[in-house]
Structures are given as C-alpha cells and as structure tokens.
Amino acid sequence: MSSWGWDDAWQAAYDAVAARDDGGTAARIVAEHRGAYHAASVGGGVAWCENTGHAYHVAGDKRALPAVGDWVVLDGWERALAGRGNAVIRAILPRRSLLVRRAAGEAVAPQPLAANVDVGIVMTSANTDLSPARLDRYLALLRDATVPARIVLSKADLVAGDAALGELAAPLAELAPVTSLSLVGAAARGLADIRAVVGAGRTAVLLGSSGVGKSSLLNALLGEAAQATREIRGDDRGRHTTTRRELFAAGDGSLWIDTPGMRELGQFIDDDEDEDTFDDIAELAQRCRFADCRHANEPGCAVASVVSADRIASFHKLTSERAVVAKDAHTAKRIAETRRAKAKRYAPRTGKPDKDE
C-alpha cells in the first residue's frame, strides 16, 4: 500500500493543524475535477472531497485552493469512503513547493499545476517537436518553484545511431541533465535512469507538450495502463491523451503527477518577485565588463563565449516577458485595491462601526 509520500515532517505539520482544529483525516489530492477532488488517505482508500463555500469566498486566487499533490485535512472521510457524500476540506498543510503558470487566456491570473513536487521531468521528442526555447519555459516554471529538473529526450528510437542522438542531446544538456528514452521493443532504454532520479517517497511531475510520450512513460513506470495512449501520427508527432492532472503511485514507492500538454505556458510572477530564472546566465553576467551587457558583441562579455546564441535569445525573450507580466500584475493589484477602497467608502452605512474603525 502506498503512503503517498507521507513522512515524519508531514506528520508534524498535520499534528499542528489537528491540535488546533480538533482532528480530521490527512489525505493527498490525487486528481482535480470541476468543483471537486479525489483524495487518498495514508490509511487507505480514495474518495471524493470538496471545498467549503467559505474557502472559495476568502481565496484571493486559485493558489489558496488545493492542487494535485497537496496534503489536506478532511472532515467526513469515513462517510465519503462509504459513498454517502463528499468529505470536506478543512485545511491545506503547508506546501514544500508549488508550480504555477499564468492561466490560459488571462493577463495575470495564476493557475497552480502541482504541489509538493520533488523533481520535474521535462519531456521532449527526438523529432520535429524538439524546441530548446519551449524547454526553457518549462524549466523556468520549475526554477520559479525551486524544483530541480531533468530533461527526458523521448522517442530516441526515431534517431539513427548514438552519434546523432548525442548531437540532439548536447544543446539540451546546457539547460539541465538529459536522459534519452526509448520504450520501443522489449528493452526499454533510459527507464532505470528515470526511476533512479525520483525514488521511493518522492514526487515527480511530468511536463511537456502534447504527444511527447508522457503517458507512455507513466505506463512503463507503473507497469500498467495508467493512462490511455495513441499511436504516433504520420508526421512523427504524438497525439494528445492526458486530459487532467493526476497523481499516481508506482510499485517502488515513487509518485508521478501527469499533466496535460499546455498550448500556453505563460509565466506568472508576483509584482514583488525579482528572481532570475536563468541562474547560470545571471551568474556569468556578473563577470561582464558592462552592467547592461546584452551578451551579443559587447567587449568583455563573459556569457557569449560560454552560452549558445539560441539560449541567450531565449533568455532575453523570457526575461522581457517576465518584466511585462510583473508590471501587469502590479497594475492589476493596484486596480483591485482601488476598487475595494471605493466599495468600502460608498457602502451603505448600517449604523454599526466597521471592524477596523
């Protein structure tokens, strides 16, 4: 039976909440649906749970609500296991990490992807899907959450020979450690290396575009058809299969969060966040002769001779985007504060003093 990553530190976090709020069942969110969740408890069993109306009312944004991978404290667990209604989420235990992107189609709204992740597995195909610039976006997402990353170059069987495969992997190794993977035939290549990266009790999140092989990898890791897969198309691109984020437990105790391919991967940045997601370039840039060096043809540049031109271009594009998003977030926050102040100022008086008066 899987413990879903429960350990002494989670027990201590639960004890602090239980002592304050008089008990409850600890469970991990394993799937998110519209308006409800599936949760799995350490003691066994999977059941439905939901937020209270008050939780939605007080939530500033979706980060205040549970995400796949969260540990929560529930009321009514036994009732939910018996199929007599949903358990109620009372609290979310403090997170160790949270992956957040900008919600699709939104200017500044955050969308949590996964919580309490120990390592990110970013997958890309060894075919026409391979794009270092797109990988940089996934890696930036992980760096923002301080989650270590591993790139998996899937469908390695499409490349003729180790030399050609090495040429594909070389520029990716500049971004993060790379593992080549082929799941064709009796001998899977790279699977043991990926298992070793995660290990028992640790949680990995699978990221990548639709059709790069995330579901196929998950099925191989679990030894069962955890996710439906579809044959590769005639243009060498895979077909989209995953439709929601979901947490799975493997037989070796490792835990895997599968995610749908994302057509939009915009960065979400708080207006007071100034972390550089390209730590390697930022460190090298400190040695440049000029503080405003663009790492192109400037004399005394410490970056251009070490980092590829494509990666420098990706660096400029993403850092510019971060600046725009941070500015938009700051503007949206000021507008929201102004609206709240006006609503409070012109609200009908009831004769009772406000709480802050």
CSV table of C-alpha atoms in Angstrom, one decimal:
chain,number,residue,atom,x,y,z
A,1,MET,CA,0.0,0.0,0.0
A,2,SER,CA,1.4,3.4,-1.0
A,3,SER,CA,1.8,6.1,1.8
A,4,TRP,CA,1.6,8.7,-1.0
A,5,GLY,CA,4.8,10.3,0.3
A,6,TRP,CA,3.8,10.7,3.9
A,7,ASP,CA,6.7,11.2,6.2
A,8,ASP,CA,7.6,12.5,9.7
A,9,ALA,CA,7.6,16.1,8.5
A,10,TRP,CA,4.1,15.8,7.1
A,11,GLN,CA,3.0,14.1,10.4
A,12,ALA,CA,4.4,17.1,12.3
A,13,ALA,CA,2.6,19.5,10.0
A,14,TYR,CA,-0.7,17.6,10.4
A,15,ASP,CA,-0.3,17.4,14.2
A,16,ALA,CA,0.0,21.2,14.4
A,17,VAL,CA,-3.3,21.6,12.4
A,18,ALA,CA,-5.1,18.7,14.2
A,19,ALA,CA,-4.2,20.1,17.7
A,20,ARG,CA,-5.7,23.5,16.7
A,21,ASP,CA,-8.8,22.2,14.9
A,22,ASP,CA,-9.7,19.0,16.7
A,23,GLY,CA,-8.6,16.2,14.5
A,24,GLY,CA,-9.5,15.3,10.9
A,25,THR,CA,-8.2,12.9,8.3
A,26,ALA,CA,-5.0,13.6,6.4
A,27,ALA,CA,-5.2,12.8,2.7
A,28,ARG,CA,-3.4,13.8,-0.5
A,29,ILE,CA,-5.2,15.3,-3.5
A,30,VAL,CA,-4.6,12.8,-6.4
A,31,ALA,CA,-6.9,14.3,-9.0
A,32,GLU,CA,-8.7,17.5,-9.6
A,33,HIS,CA,-12.1,17.7,-11.3
A,34,ARG,CA,-14.5,20.6,-11.8
A,35,GLY,CA,-15.6,21.7,-8.3
A,36,ALA,CA,-14.3,18.5,-6.5
A,37,TYR,CA,-11.3,16.4,-6.0
A,38,HIS,CA,-10.2,12.8,-5.5
A,39,ALA,CA,-8.1,12.3,-2.3
A,40,ALA,CA,-6.2,9.3,-1.0
A,41,SER,CA,-5.5,8.8,2.7
A,42,VAL,CA,-2.4,7.3,4.3
A,43,GLY,CA,-4.7,4.7,5.9
A,44,GLY,CA,-6.0,3.6,2.6
A,45,GLY,CA,-8.9,4.4,0.3
A,46,VAL,CA,-9.7,7.0,-2.3
A,47,ALA,CA,-12.8,9.2,-2.0
A,48,TRP,CA,-14.4,12.5,-3.2
A,49,CYS,CA,-13.8,15.7,-1.3
A,50,GLU,CA,-14.7,19.4,-1.8
A,51,ASN,CA,-14.0,22.9,-0.6
A,52,THR,CA,-16.4,24.8,1.6
A,53,GLY,CA,-18.2,27.8,0.2
A,54,HIS,CA,-16.2,30.0,2.6
A,55,ALA,CA,-12.9,28.7,1.2
A,56,TYR,CA,-13.9,30.0,-2.3
A,57,HIS,CA,-15.1,33.3,-0.8
A,58,VAL,CA,-11.9,34.1,1.0
A,59,ALA,CA,-9.5,32.8,-1.6
A,60,GLY,CA,-7.5,35.6,-3.2
A,61,ASP,CA,-6.8,33.4,-6.2
A,62,LYS,CA,-6.5,29.7,-7.1
A,63,ARG,CA,-3.3,29.3,-5.1
A,64,ALA,CA,-5.3,29.4,-2.0
A,65,LEU,CA,-7.3,26.3,-3.1
A,66,PRO,CA,-6.0,22.7,-3.2
A,67,ALA,CA,-3.9,21.5,-6.2
A,68,VAL,CA,-2.9,17.9,-7.2
A,69,GLY,CA,-0.2,16.9,-4.8
A,70,ASP,CA,-1.4,18.9,-1.8
A,71,TRP,CA,-1.9,17.3,1.6
A,72,VAL,CA,-5.2,18.3,3.2
A,73,VAL,CA,-7.1,17.8,6.4
A,74,LEU,CA,-10.6,16.4,5.8
A,75,ASP,CA,-13.9,16.1,7.8
A,76,GLY,CA,-16.3,13.3,7.0
A,77,TRP,CA,-13.7,10.9,5.5
A,78,GLU,CA,-15.5,7.7,6.6
A,79,ARG,CA,-18.7,9.0,5.2
A,80,ALA,CA,-17.1,9.7,1.8
A,81,LEU,CA,-15.4,6.3,1.7
A,82,ALA,CA,-18.9,4.7,2.2
A,83,GLY,CA,-20.2,6.8,-0.7
A,84,ARG,CA,-22.6,8.8,1.4
A,85,GLY,CA,-21.3,12.2,0.3
A,86,ASN,CA,-18.1,14.2,-0.1
A,87,ALA,CA,-15.5,14.8,2.6
A,88,VAL,CA,-15.0,18.5,3.3
A,89,ILE,CA,-11.5,20.1,3.1
A,90,ARG,CA,-10.8,22.0,6.3
A,91,ALA,CA,-7.1,22.9,5.7
A,92,ILE,CA,-4.2,22.6,3.4
A,93,LEU,CA,-0.9,21.6,5.0
A,94,PRO,CA,2.0,24.0,4.3
A,95,ARG,CA,3.4,23.3,0.9
A,96,ARG,CA,7.0,22.4,0.1
A,97,SER,CA,6.7,23.6,-3.4
A,98,LEU,CA,4.0,24.8,-5.8
A,99,LEU,CA,4.2,25.0,-9.6
A,100,VAL,CA,2.2,27.9,-11.0
A,101,ARG,CA,1.7,29.2,-14.5
A,102,ARG,CA,-0.3,32.1,-15.9
A,103,ALA,CA,-3.8,30.9,-16.6
A,104,ALA,CA,-4.5,30.4,-20.3
A,105,GLY,CA,-6.1,33.4,-21.9
A,106,GLU,CA,-5.5,35.6,-18.7
A,107,ALA,CA,-3.2,38.5,-18.2
A,108,VAL,CA,-2.2,38.0,-14.6
A,109,ALA,CA,-4.3,35.2,-13.1
A,110,PRO,CA,-2.3,32.3,-11.6
A,111,GLN,CA,-3.1,28.6,-12.3
A,112,PRO,CA,-1.5,26.1,-9.9
A,113,LEU,CA,-0.3,22.9,-11.7
A,114,ALA,CA,1.1,20.7,-8.9
A,115,ALA,CA,2.1,20.9,-5.3
A,116,ASN,CA,4.8,19.3,-3.2
A,117,VAL,CA,6.9,18.2,-6.1
A,118,ASP,CA,10.5,17.0,-5.5
A,119,VAL,CA,11.7,16.8,-9.1
A,120,GLY,CA,10.4,17.9,-12.6
A,121,ILE,CA,10.7,15.6,-15.6
A,122,VAL,CA,10.5,17.8,-18.8
A,123,MET,CA,9.9,15.6,-21.8
A,124,THR,CA,10.6,16.4,-25.5
A,125,SER,CA,10.6,14.1,-28.5
A,126,ALA,CA,13.7,13.4,-30.6
A,127,ASN,CA,11.8,14.6,-33.7
A,128,THR,CA,10.3,17.7,-35.1
A,129,ASP,CA,8.8,18.6,-31.7
A,130,LEU,CA,12.2,19.3,-30.1
A,131,SER,CA,12.5,23.0,-29.2
A,132,PRO,CA,15.1,24.3,-26.7
A,133,ALA,CA,13.1,27.6,-26.4
A,134,ARG,CA,10.0,25.7,-25.3
A,135,LEU,CA,12.0,23.6,-22.8
A,136,ASP,CA,13.3,26.8,-21.3
A,137,ARG,CA,9.7,27.8,-20.5
A,138,TYR,CA,9.1,24.5,-18.6
A,139,LEU,CA,12.4,24.8,-16.9
A,140,ALA,CA,11.7,28.4,-15.8
A,141,LEU,CA,8.4,27.2,-14.3
A,142,LEU,CA,10.4,24.6,-12.2
A,143,ARG,CA,13.1,27.1,-11.3
A,144,ASP,CA,10.4,29.5,-10.0
A,145,ALA,CA,9.2,26.8,-7.7
A,146,THR,CA,12.8,25.8,-6.7
A,147,VAL,CA,12.2,22.3,-8.1
A,148,PRO,CA,15.2,20.5,-9.7
A,149,ALA,CA,14.7,19.4,-13.3
A,150,ARG,CA,15.7,16.6,-15.6
A,151,ILE,CA,15.1,16.6,-19.4
A,152,VAL,CA,14.0,13.4,-21.0
A,153,LEU,CA,14.6,13.1,-24.7
A,154,SER,CA,11.9,10.6,-25.6
A,155,LYS,CA,11.3,8.5,-28.8
A,156,ALA,CA,15.1,8.0,-29.1
A,157,ASP,CA,14.4,5.1,-31.5
A,158,LEU,CA,13.5,7.7,-34.1
A,159,VAL,CA,17.1,8.8,-34.3
A,160,ALA,CA,19.6,6.7,-36.3
A,161,GLY,CA,22.6,5.9,-34.1
A,162,ASP,CA,24.0,7.1,-30.8
A,163,ALA,CA,26.1,9.8,-32.5
A,164,ALA,CA,23.1,11.5,-34.0
A,165,LEU,CA,21.3,11.2,-30.6
A,166,GLY,CA,24.2,12.8,-28.9
A,167,GLU,CA,24.1,15.7,-31.2
A,168,LEU,CA,20.4,16.3,-30.3
A,169,ALA,CA,21.1,15.9,-26.6
A,170,ALA,CA,24.2,18.1,-26.4
A,171,PRO,CA,22.5,21.6,-26.6
A,172,LEU,CA,19.8,20.3,-24.1
A,173,ALA,CA,22.5,19.4,-21.6
A,174,GLU,CA,23.2,23.1,-21.3
A,175,LEU,CA,19.7,23.5,-19.8
A,176,ALA,CA,19.5,20.6,-17.4
A,177,PRO,CA,20.7,16.9,-17.1
A,178,VAL,CA,19.4,14.8,-20.0
A,179,THR,CA,18.3,11.2,-20.2
A,180,SER,CA,17.5,9.6,-23.5
A,181,LEU,CA,14.4,7.3,-23.6
A,182,SER,CA,13.1,4.7,-25.9
A,183,LEU,CA,10.1,2.5,-25.0
A,184,VAL,CA,10.0,0.5,-28.2
A,185,GLY,CA,10.7,-3.2,-28.1
A,186,ALA,CA,11.4,-5.5,-25.2
A,187,ALA,CA,14.4,-3.5,-23.8
A,188,ALA,CA,13.3,-0.1,-22.6
A,189,ARG,CA,16.2,2.4,-22.8
A,190,GLY,CA,16.6,5.0,-20.0
A,191,LEU,CA,13.8,3.8,-17.8
A,192,ALA,CA,16.1,2.8,-15.0
A,193,ASP,CA,17.8,6.1,-15.0
A,194,ILE,CA,14.5,8.0,-14.7
A,195,ARG,CA,13.4,5.8,-11.8
A,196,ALA,CA,16.7,6.5,-10.0
A,197,VAL,CA,16.1,10.3,-10.3
A,198,VAL,CA,12.9,10.0,-8.3
A,199,GLY,CA,13.0,7.1,-5.8
A,200,ALA,CA,10.6,5.9,-3.1
A,201,GLY,CA,8.5,8.5,-1.3
A,202,ARG,CA,9.4,11.3,-3.8
A,203,THR,CA,7.1,13.0,-6.2
A,204,ALA,CA,7.9,13.9,-9.8
A,205,VAL,CA,5.8,15.9,-12.2
A,206,LEU,CA,5.8,15.1,-15.9
A,207,LEU,CA,5.8,18.2,-18.1
A,208,GLY,CA,5.9,18.6,-21.9
A,209,SER,CA,3.9,19.3,-25.0
A,210,SER,CA,1.0,17.0,-26.1
A,211,GLY,CA,2.2,13.8,-27.7
A,212,VAL,CA,5.8,13.7,-26.4
A,213,GLY,CA,5.3,10.4,-24.6
A,214,LYS,CA,4.4,11.4,-21.0
A,215,SER,CA,1.6,8.8,-20.8
A,216,SER,CA,3.7,6.1,-22.4
A,217,LEU,CA,6.4,6.8,-19.8
A,218,LEU,CA,3.9,6.7,-17.0
A,219,ASN,CA,2.5,3.4,-18.2
A,220,ALA,CA,6.0,1.9,-18.3
A,221,LEU,CA,6.9,3.2,-14.9
A,222,LEU,CA,3.7,1.8,-13.3
A,223,GLY,CA,3.7,-1.5,-15.2
A,224,GLU,CA,0.1,-1.0,-16.2
A,225,ALA,CA,-2.1,1.1,-18.5
A,226,ALA,CA,-2.4,4.0,-16.1
A,227,GLN,CA,-3.1,6.4,-19.0
A,228,ALA,CA,-4.5,5.8,-22.4
A,229,THR,CA,-2.0,6.3,-25.3
A,230,ARG,CA,-2.4,6.7,-29.0
A,231,GLU,CA,-0.2,5.8,-31.9
A,232,ILE,CA,2.2,8.4,-33.3
A,233,ARG,CA,0.9,10.4,-36.3
A,234,GLY,CA,2.3,10.2,-39.8
A,235,ASP,CA,4.2,13.5,-39.2
A,236,ASP,CA,6.1,12.0,-36.2
A,237,ARG,CA,4.1,13.9,-33.7
A,238,GLY,CA,2.3,12.1,-30.9
A,239,ARG,CA,-1.3,12.5,-30.1
A,240,HIS,CA,-2.7,14.3,-27.0
A,241,THR,CA,-4.1,11.8,-24.4
A,242,THR,CA,-3.9,13.3,-20.9
A,243,THR,CA,-6.9,15.4,-20.0
A,244,ARG,CA,-6.3,16.3,-16.4
A,245,ARG,CA,-3.6,16.5,-13.7
A,246,GLU,CA,-3.4,13.3,-11.7
A,247,LEU,CA,-1.1,11.7,-9.2
A,248,PHE,CA,-0.1,8.0,-9.5
A,249,ALA,CA,1.8,5.7,-7.1
A,250,ALA,CA,4.4,3.3,-8.6
A,251,GLY,CA,5.2,-0.1,-7.1
A,252,ASP,CA,8.7,1.2,-6.0
A,253,GLY,CA,7.1,3.9,-3.9
A,254,SER,CA,7.8,6.7,-6.3
A,255,LEU,CA,4.9,9.2,-7.1
A,256,TRP,CA,4.2,10.7,-10.5
A,257,ILE,CA,2.0,13.6,-11.5
A,258,ASP,CA,0.9,13.5,-15.1
A,259,THR,CA,-0.2,16.8,-16.7
A,260,PRO,CA,-1.9,17.6,-20.0
A,261,GLY,CA,0.1,19.2,-22.7
A,262,MET,CA,-0.2,23.0,-22.4
A,263,ARG,CA,-0.8,25.2,-25.5
A,264,GLU,CA,0.0,28.3,-23.4
A,265,LEU,CA,2.8,28.3,-20.9
A,266,GLY,CA,2.8,31.9,-19.8
A,267,GLN,CA,4.8,32.8,-16.7
A,268,PHE,CA,3.1,34.0,-13.6
A,269,ILE,CA,5.1,36.4,-11.4
A,270,ASP,CA,4.0,38.3,-8.3
A,271,ASP,CA,4.6,42.0,-8.6
A,272,ASP,CA,7.3,41.8,-5.9
A,273,GLU,CA,9.1,38.8,-7.4
A,274,ASP,CA,12.5,39.5,-8.9
A,275,GLU,CA,14.2,36.1,-9.1
A,276,ASP,CA,16.1,35.4,-12.2
A,277,THR,CA,15.1,32.1,-13.7
A,278,PHE,CA,18.3,31.8,-15.7
A,279,ASP,CA,20.6,31.4,-12.8
A,280,ASP,CA,23.6,30.2,-14.9
A,281,ILE,CA,23.4,33.3,-17.2
A,282,ALA,CA,22.9,35.6,-14.3
A,283,GLU,CA,26.0,34.3,-12.5
A,284,LEU,CA,28.1,34.6,-15.6
A,285,ALA,CA,26.8,38.1,-16.3
A,286,GLN,CA,28.3,39.3,-13.1
A,287,ARG,CA,31.7,39.0,-14.7
A,288,CYS,CA,30.8,41.0,-17.8
A,289,ARG,CA,32.7,44.3,-18.3
A,290,PHE,CA,29.5,46.3,-18.6
A,291,ALA,CA,26.5,46.1,-16.3
A,292,ASP,CA,24.0,46.5,-19.2
A,293,CYS,CA,25.7,43.9,-21.4
A,294,ARG,CA,23.3,42.2,-23.8
A,295,HIS,CA,25.7,39.3,-24.3
A,296,ALA,CA,25.9,39.8,-28.1
A,297,ASN,CA,29.0,41.6,-29.5
A,298,GLU,CA,30.0,43.7,-26.4
A,299,PRO,CA,33.7,43.6,-25.4
A,300,GLY,CA,34.4,41.8,-22.2
A,301,CYS,CA,31.2,39.7,-22.3
A,302,ALA,CA,31.6,36.6,-20.0
A,303,VAL,CA,28.4,35.0,-21.4
A,304,ALA,CA,28.5,34.9,-25.2
A,305,SER,CA,31.6,32.6,-25.3
A,306,VAL,CA,30.0,30.1,-22.9
A,307,VAL,CA,26.3,30.1,-23.7
A,308,SER,CA,24.8,29.4,-27.1
A,309,ALA,CA,23.2,32.2,-29.1
A,310,ASP,CA,19.8,30.4,-29.1
A,311,ARG,CA,19.8,30.2,-25.3
A,312,ILE,CA,20.8,33.9,-24.9
A,313,ALA,CA,17.9,34.8,-27.3
A,314,SER,CA,15.5,32.7,-25.1
A,315,PHE,CA,16.9,34.4,-22.0
A,316,HIS,CA,16.1,37.9,-23.4
A,317,LYS,CA,12.6,36.8,-24.6
A,318,LEU,CA,11.6,35.2,-21.3
A,319,THR,CA,13.1,37.9,-19.1
A,320,SER,CA,11.3,40.6,-21.1
A,321,GLU,CA,8.1,38.6,-20.8
A,322,ARG,CA,8.6,38.4,-17.0
A,323,ALA,CA,9.0,42.2,-16.8
A,324,VAL,CA,5.8,42.7,-18.7
A,325,VAL,CA,3.9,40.2,-16.6
A,326,ALA,CA,5.2,41.6,-13.4
A,327,LYS,CA,4.2,45.1,-14.5
A,328,ASP,CA,0.7,43.9,-15.4
A,329,ALA,CA,0.3,42.1,-12.1
A,330,HIS,CA,1.3,45.2,-10.2
A,331,THR,CA,-1.2,47.3,-12.2
A,332,ALA,CA,-4.0,44.7,-11.6
A,333,LYS,CA,-3.2,44.7,-7.9
A,334,ARG,CA,-3.5,48.5,-7.7
A,335,ILE,CA,-6.8,48.5,-9.6
A,336,ALA,CA,-8.2,45.8,-7.3
A,337,GLU,CA,-7.1,47.8,-4.2
A,338,THR,CA,-8.7,50.9,-5.6
A,339,ARG,CA,-12.0,49.1,-6.3
A,340,ARG,CA,-12.1,47.7,-2.8
A,341,ALA,CA,-11.4,51.1,-1.2
A,342,LYS,CA,-14.2,52.7,-3.3
A,343,ALA,CA,-16.6,49.9,-2.5
A,344,LYS,CA,-15.9,50.3,1.2
A,345,ARG,CA,-16.2,54.1,1.0
A,346,TYR,CA,-19.5,54.1,-0.7
A,347,ALA,CA,-21.1,51.1,1.0
A,348,PRO,CA,-24.4,51.7,2.7
A,349,ARG,CA,-24.0,52.6,6.4
A,350,THR,CA,-25.7,50.2,8.8
A,351,GLY,CA,-25.2,52.2,11.9
A,352,LYS,CA,-22.6,49.8,13.2
A,353,PRO,CA,-18.9,50.7,13.1
A,354,ASP,CA,-16.6,48.9,10.7
A,355,LYS,CA,-14.3,46.3,12.3
A,356,ASP,CA,-11.3,48.5,11.5
A,357,GLU,CA,-12.8,51.7,12.8
